[in-house]
Amino acid sequence: MDDITARQRRIVDYISSTVRDRGYPPTVREIGEA
């Protein structure tokens, strides 16, 4: 994933950490608020 912007990287990292912590991905609203 080298061809993504810094914002996209932060979103991917947020989704990954949420899945690790909760076992399911965040909602679109949660991603927008992050």
PDB file of N, CA and C in Angstrom:
ATOM      1  N   MET A   1       0.830  -1.189   0.000  1.00  0.00           N
ATOM      2  CA  MET A   1       0.000   0.000   0.000  1.00  0.00           C
ATOM      3  C   MET A   1       0.875   1.254   0.000  1.00  0.00           C
ATOM      4  N   ASP A   2       1.744   1.361  -0.956  1.00  0.00           N
ATOM      5  CA  ASP A   2       2.639   2.509  -1.014  1.00  0.00           C
ATOM      6  C   ASP A   2       2.061   3.677  -1.798  1.00  0.00           C
ATOM      7  N   ASP A   3       1.019   3.452  -2.571  1.00  0.00           N
ATOM      8  CA  ASP A   3       0.478   4.493  -3.435  1.00  0.00           C
ATOM      9  C   ASP A   3      -0.752   5.168  -2.842  1.00  0.00           C
ATOM     10  N   ILE A   4      -0.781   5.329  -1.526  1.00  0.00           N
ATOM     11  CA  ILE A   4      -1.932   5.990  -0.911  1.00  0.00           C
ATOM     12  C   ILE A   4      -1.463   7.243  -0.182  1.00  0.00           C
ATOM     13  N   THR A   5      -2.398   8.164   0.006  1.00  0.00           N
ATOM     14  CA  THR A   5      -2.064   9.422   0.678  1.00  0.00           C
ATOM     15  C   THR A   5      -1.975   9.210   2.189  1.00  0.00           C
ATOM     16  N   ALA A   6      -1.470  10.211   2.861  1.00  0.00           N
ATOM     17  CA  ALA A   6      -1.356  10.134   4.324  1.00  0.00           C
ATOM     18  C   ALA A   6      -2.730   9.979   4.962  1.00  0.00           C
ATOM     19  N   ARG A   7      -3.721  10.693   4.435  1.00  0.00           N
ATOM     20  CA  ARG A   7      -5.088  10.584   4.977  1.00  0.00           C
ATOM     21  C   ARG A   7      -5.630   9.175   4.782  1.00  0.00           C
ATOM     22  N   GLN A   8      -5.414   8.608   3.611  1.00  0.00           N
ATOM     23  CA  GLN A   8      -5.870   7.242   3.355  1.00  0.00           C
ATOM     24  C   GLN A   8      -5.171   6.265   4.295  1.00  0.00           C
ATOM     25  N   ARG A   9      -3.889   6.467   4.554  1.00  0.00           N
ATOM     26  CA  ARG A   9      -3.130   5.601   5.467  1.00  0.00           C
ATOM     27  C   ARG A   9      -3.723   5.681   6.868  1.00  0.00           C
ATOM     28  N   ARG A  10      -4.066   6.898   7.329  1.00  0.00           N
ATOM     29  CA  ARG A  10      -4.671   7.053   8.663  1.00  0.00           C
ATOM     30  C   ARG A  10      -6.003   6.321   8.743  1.00  0.00           C
ATOM     31  N   ILE A  11      -6.787   6.385   7.675  1.00  0.00           N
ATOM     32  CA  ILE A  11      -8.087   5.708   7.662  1.00  0.00           C
ATOM     33  C   ILE A  11      -7.898   4.196   7.702  1.00  0.00           C
ATOM     34  N   VAL A  12      -6.973   3.678   6.903  1.00  0.00           N
ATOM     35  CA  VAL A  12      -6.697   2.236   6.908  1.00  0.00           C
ATOM     36  C   VAL A  12      -6.225   1.795   8.291  1.00  0.00           C
ATOM     37  N   ASP A  13      -5.343   2.575   8.895  1.00  0.00           N
ATOM     38  CA  ASP A  13      -4.856   2.247  10.239  1.00  0.00           C
ATOM     39  C   ASP A  13      -5.990   2.263  11.259  1.00  0.00           C
ATOM     40  N   TYR A  14      -6.886   3.238  11.143  1.00  0.00           N
ATOM     41  CA  TYR A  14      -8.030   3.322  12.060  1.00  0.00           C
ATOM     42  C   TYR A  14      -8.939   2.104  11.903  1.00  0.00           C
ATOM     43  N   ILE A  15      -9.239   1.749  10.676  1.00  0.00           N
ATOM     44  CA  ILE A  15     -10.096   0.583  10.428  1.00  0.00           C
ATOM     45  C   ILE A  15      -9.433  -0.674  10.977  1.00  0.00           C
ATOM     46  N   SER A  16      -8.146  -0.840  10.717  1.00  0.00           N
ATOM     47  CA  SER A  16      -7.428  -2.026  11.199  1.00  0.00           C
ATOM     48  C   SER A  16      -7.436  -2.116  12.718  1.00  0.00           C
ATOM     49  N   SER A  17      -7.180  -0.996  13.385  1.00  0.00           N
ATOM     50  CA  SER A  17      -7.142  -1.037  14.848  1.00  0.00           C
ATOM     51  C   SER A  17      -8.526  -1.287  15.429  1.00  0.00           C
ATOM     52  N   THR A  18      -9.561  -0.747  14.791  1.00  0.00           N
ATOM     53  CA  THR A  18     -10.925  -0.975  15.267  1.00  0.00           C
ATOM     54  C   THR A  18     -11.310  -2.440  15.115  1.00  0.00           C
ATOM     55  N   VAL A  19     -10.952  -3.040  14.000  1.00  0.00           N
ATOM     56  CA  VAL A  19     -11.245  -4.464  13.796  1.00  0.00           C
ATOM     57  C   VAL A  19     -10.505  -5.295  14.838  1.00  0.00           C
ATOM     58  N   ARG A  20      -9.250  -4.954  15.112  1.00  0.00           N
ATOM     59  CA  ARG A  20      -8.481  -5.686  16.127  1.00  0.00           C
ATOM     60  C   ARG A  20      -9.129  -5.559  17.499  1.00  0.00           C
ATOM     61  N   ASP A  21      -9.559  -4.346  17.851  1.00  0.00           N
ATOM     62  CA  ASP A  21     -10.105  -4.096  19.189  1.00  0.00           C
ATOM     63  C   ASP A  21     -11.516  -4.643  19.376  1.00  0.00           C
ATOM     64  N   ARG A  22     -12.375  -4.457  18.371  1.00  0.00           N
ATOM     65  CA  ARG A  22     -13.789  -4.805  18.518  1.00  0.00           C
ATOM     66  C   ARG A  22     -14.198  -6.071  17.788  1.00  0.00           C
ATOM     67  N   GLY A  23     -13.424  -6.454  16.784  1.00  0.00           N
ATOM     68  CA  GLY A  23     -13.780  -7.643  16.016  1.00  0.00           C
ATOM     69  C   GLY A  23     -14.632  -7.353  14.798  1.00  0.00           C
ATOM     70  N   TYR A  24     -14.976  -6.088  14.582  1.00  0.00           N
ATOM     71  CA  TYR A  24     -15.748  -5.697  13.398  1.00  0.00           C
ATOM     72  C   TYR A  24     -15.350  -4.268  13.025  1.00  0.00           C
ATOM     73  N   PRO A  25     -15.543  -3.903  11.763  1.00  0.00           N
ATOM     74  CA  PRO A  25     -15.079  -2.589  11.307  1.00  0.00           C
ATOM     75  C   PRO A  25     -15.972  -1.452  11.792  1.00  0.00           C
ATOM     76  N   PRO A  26     -15.432  -0.236  11.774  1.00  0.00           N
ATOM     77  CA  PRO A  26     -16.221   0.927  12.172  1.00  0.00           C
ATOM     78  C   PRO A  26     -17.240   1.290  11.099  1.00  0.00           C
ATOM     79  N   THR A  27     -18.238   2.047  11.502  1.00  0.00           N
ATOM     80  CA  THR A  27     -19.218   2.543  10.537  1.00  0.00           C
ATOM     81  C   THR A  27     -18.601   3.693   9.743  1.00  0.00           C
ATOM     82  N   VAL A  28     -19.246   4.055   8.655  1.00  0.00           N
ATOM     83  CA  VAL A  28     -18.777   5.190   7.855  1.00  0.00           C
ATOM     84  C   VAL A  28     -18.765   6.451   8.713  1.00  0.00           C
ATOM     85  N   ARG A  29     -19.767   6.613   9.550  1.00  0.00           N
ATOM     86  CA  ARG A  29     -19.831   7.777  10.442  1.00  0.00           C
ATOM     87  C   ARG A  29     -18.641   7.795  11.394  1.00  0.00           C
ATOM     88  N   GLU A  30     -18.315   6.651  11.979  1.00  0.00           N
ATOM     89  CA  GLU A  30     -17.172   6.589  12.893  1.00  0.00           C
ATOM     90  C   GLU A  30     -15.869   6.922  12.170  1.00  0.00           C
ATOM     91  N   ILE A  31     -15.731   6.454  10.953  1.00  0.00           N
ATOM     92  CA  ILE A  31     -14.524   6.761  10.182  1.00  0.00           C
ATOM     93  C   ILE A  31     -14.449   8.264   9.928  1.00  0.00           C
ATOM     94  N   GLY A  32     -15.568   8.866   9.580  1.00  0.00           N
ATOM     95  CA  GLY A  32     -15.595  10.301   9.331  1.00  0.00           C
ATOM     96  C   GLY A  32     -15.270  11.126  10.555  1.00  0.00           C
ATOM     97  N   GLU A  33     -15.644  10.630  11.720  1.00  0.00           N
ATOM     98  CA  GLU A  33     -15.391  11.353  12.966  1.00  0.00           C
ATOM     99  C   GLU A  33     -13.972  11.144  13.486  1.00  0.00           C
ATOM    100  N   ALA A  34     -13.292  10.140  12.968  1.00  0.00           N
ATOM    101  CA  ALA A  34     -11.936   9.819  13.446  1.00  0.00           C
ATOM    102  C   ALA A  34     -10.907  10.815  12.938  1.00  0.00           C
TER     103      ALA A  34
END
